Amino acid sequence: MDAVSEQLSQAVTVAVAVDNNEKESRMFRHVLVPIDGSELSRTAVKHAVCFAKDVKGRVTFLFVMKDYHVSMLHSEDDEENIDPIAPNDFTDAMRTHADRILQAARAEAGAEGVPVDTVAVTNDEPHKAIIEIALSRSADVIFMASHSRRGLASLLLGSVTQKVLSNSKIPVLVVR
């Protein structure tokens, strides 16, 4: 386990009363990890797997796919249609991309003996999908990366992480 994961584990692992069977309860047993395939996301996967292993928990990796929009095919300037990819091809490409990223995360968890599940959903508002999946899958914590956009980029683009932090009732751990 690396130093960051060890510090996280010590900070968030809570030993609750030991019952008659001498089993230790832990606060965070199910970790939801939204991933997008970026380098920062891969770092979050590594930390989340180490964390889950240490707390004897499990992880669910989530990939939120973009939805296909007809507006992607239309140029407002000259009323010409642009057809870079058909709707079915777009959906297939997104699914293939998601599957590849989720499989890599699954392999990382599997190599460490951490129970793992993966899910891919389509939603144009990733923060809502993250929160919905966390609730529906009974996650105890959302463990996600932040791309740390600053200044104007942050204002214009928003931050999925910030939106999750602002709207989630489930604890969120952010990796930078």
Coordinates of C-alpha atoms in Angstrom, one line a residue:
M1 CA 0.0 0.0 0.0
D2 CA 1.3 3.4 -0.8
A3 CA 1.6 6.3 1.7
V4 CA -1.4 8.2 0.4
S5 CA -3.7 5.2 0.6
E6 CA -2.4 4.3 4.1
Q7 CA -3.1 7.9 5.3
L8 CA -6.6 7.7 3.7
S9 CA -7.2 4.4 5.3
Q10 CA -6.1 5.6 8.7
A11 CA -8.2 8.8 8.4
V12 CA -11.4 7.2 7.3
T13 CA -11.4 3.7 8.7
V14 CA -13.5 3.7 11.8
A15 CA -13.4 0.8 14.2
V16 CA -16.9 0.5 15.6
A17 CA -17.8 -1.6 18.6
V18 CA -16.6 -5.2 18.3
D19 CA -19.5 -7.6 18.5
N20 CA -19.6 -11.0 20.2
N21 CA -18.1 -12.7 17.1
E22 CA -15.1 -10.4 17.2
K23 CA -15.9 -8.9 13.8
E24 CA -14.7 -5.4 13.2
S25 CA -17.1 -3.0 11.5
R26 CA -15.8 -0.5 9.0
M27 CA -17.4 2.7 7.9
F28 CA -16.6 2.5 4.2
R29 CA -17.1 -1.0 2.8
H30 CA -18.3 -0.2 -0.7
V31 CA -16.4 2.4 -2.8
L32 CA -17.8 3.9 -6.0
V33 CA -15.1 5.1 -8.3
P34 CA -16.2 7.1 -11.4
I35 CA -13.5 6.8 -14.1
D36 CA -12.9 8.4 -17.5
G37 CA -9.7 6.8 -18.6
S38 CA -7.5 9.9 -18.0
E39 CA -4.1 9.6 -16.3
L40 CA -5.7 11.2 -13.1
S41 CA -8.5 8.7 -13.3
R42 CA -6.0 5.8 -13.4
T43 CA -4.3 7.2 -10.4
A44 CA -7.6 7.3 -8.6
V45 CA -8.2 3.7 -9.5
K46 CA -4.9 2.7 -7.9
H47 CA -5.6 4.6 -4.7
A48 CA -9.2 3.4 -4.5
V49 CA -8.1 -0.2 -4.9
C50 CA -5.4 0.1 -2.2
F51 CA -8.0 1.8 0.1
A52 CA -10.6 -0.9 -0.5
K53 CA -8.1 -3.7 0.1
D54 CA -7.0 -2.1 3.3
V55 CA -10.6 -1.7 4.7
K56 CA -11.6 -5.2 3.3
G57 CA -14.1 -3.5 1.1
R58 CA -15.2 -3.7 -2.5
V59 CA -15.2 -1.3 -5.4
T60 CA -17.6 -0.4 -8.2
F61 CA -16.1 1.4 -11.1
L62 CA -18.4 3.6 -13.1
F63 CA -18.0 5.0 -16.6
V64 CA -20.5 7.7 -17.7
M65 CA -20.9 7.6 -21.4
K66 CA -22.0 10.6 -23.5
D67 CA -25.3 10.5 -25.2
Y68 CA -25.6 10.9 -28.9
H69 CA -27.2 14.3 -30.0
V70 CA -28.5 15.1 -33.5
S71 CA -27.0 18.6 -33.0
M72 CA -23.6 16.9 -33.4
L73 CA -24.4 16.5 -37.1
H74 CA -25.6 20.0 -37.9
S75 CA -23.6 23.1 -38.6
E76 CA -25.6 26.3 -37.8
D77 CA -23.4 28.4 -40.1
D78 CA -24.1 26.9 -43.4
E79 CA -27.1 24.5 -42.8
E80 CA -25.0 21.6 -44.0
N81 CA -25.2 18.3 -42.3
I82 CA -22.0 16.8 -41.0
D83 CA -22.0 13.0 -40.7
P84 CA -18.7 12.1 -38.9
I85 CA -20.4 9.1 -37.2
A86 CA -23.8 7.5 -37.3
P87 CA -25.8 7.2 -34.1
N88 CA -25.4 3.4 -33.8
D89 CA -21.7 3.7 -34.6
F90 CA -21.3 6.4 -31.9
T91 CA -23.1 4.3 -29.3
D92 CA -21.0 1.2 -30.2
A93 CA -17.8 3.3 -30.0
M94 CA -18.7 4.7 -26.6
R95 CA -19.5 1.2 -25.3
T96 CA -16.2 -0.2 -26.6
H97 CA -14.3 2.7 -25.0
A98 CA -16.1 2.3 -21.7
D99 CA -15.6 -1.5 -21.7
R100 CA -11.9 -1.1 -22.3
I101 CA -11.5 1.4 -19.4
L102 CA -13.6 -0.6 -17.0
Q103 CA -11.8 -3.8 -17.9
A104 CA -8.4 -2.2 -17.0
A105 CA -9.8 -1.0 -13.7
R106 CA -11.4 -4.5 -13.0
A107 CA -8.0 -6.1 -13.7
E108 CA -6.3 -3.7 -11.2
A109 CA -8.7 -4.6 -8.5
G110 CA -8.6 -8.3 -9.3
A111 CA -4.8 -8.3 -9.1
E112 CA -5.1 -7.1 -5.5
G113 CA -7.9 -9.5 -4.6
V114 CA -10.5 -6.7 -4.1
P115 CA -14.1 -7.6 -5.0
V116 CA -15.1 -5.5 -8.0
D117 CA -18.1 -4.6 -10.1
T118 CA -18.3 -2.3 -13.1
V119 CA -21.1 -0.3 -14.6
A120 CA -21.5 1.9 -17.7
V121 CA -24.4 4.3 -18.0
T122 CA -25.3 7.0 -20.6
N123 CA -26.0 10.4 -19.1
D124 CA -25.2 13.9 -20.3
E125 CA -24.9 15.0 -16.7
P126 CA -22.2 12.8 -15.2
H127 CA -22.6 14.2 -11.7
K128 CA -26.2 13.1 -11.6
A129 CA -25.3 9.6 -12.9
I130 CA -22.5 9.3 -10.3
I131 CA -24.9 10.2 -7.4
E132 CA -27.7 8.0 -8.8
I133 CA -25.4 4.9 -9.1
A134 CA -23.9 5.5 -5.7
L135 CA -27.4 5.5 -4.2
S136 CA -28.8 2.6 -6.2
R137 CA -25.7 0.4 -5.5
S138 CA -25.5 1.4 -1.8
A139 CA -22.0 2.8 -2.0
D140 CA -20.6 4.1 1.3
V141 CA -18.2 6.6 -0.3
I142 CA -17.5 8.1 -3.7
F143 CA -13.8 8.1 -4.5
M144 CA -13.1 10.4 -7.5
A145 CA -10.4 12.4 -9.2
S146 CA -10.4 16.1 -9.7
H147 CA -8.9 17.6 -12.8
S148 CA -8.4 20.8 -10.8
R149 CA -9.4 23.3 -13.5
R150 CA -8.8 26.8 -12.3
G151 CA -9.9 30.2 -13.3
L152 CA -12.1 30.8 -16.3
A153 CA -12.0 27.1 -17.4
S154 CA -13.5 26.2 -14.1
L155 CA -16.3 28.7 -14.4
L156 CA -17.1 27.9 -18.0
L157 CA -16.7 24.1 -17.9
G158 CA -17.9 23.5 -14.4
S159 CA -16.5 20.6 -12.5
V160 CA -18.1 17.2 -12.2
T161 CA -16.3 16.7 -8.9
Q162 CA -17.6 20.0 -7.6
K163 CA -21.1 19.1 -8.6
V164 CA -20.9 15.7 -6.9
L165 CA -19.4 17.3 -3.8
S166 CA -22.3 19.9 -3.8
N167 CA -25.1 17.5 -4.4
S168 CA -24.1 14.1 -2.8
K169 CA -25.4 13.0 0.6
I170 CA -22.8 10.2 0.4
P171 CA -19.2 11.1 1.5
V172 CA -16.8 12.0 -1.3
L173 CA -13.0 11.5 -1.3
V174 CA -11.2 13.5 -3.9
V175 CA -7.8 12.6 -5.4
R176 CA -5.7 15.1 -7.2

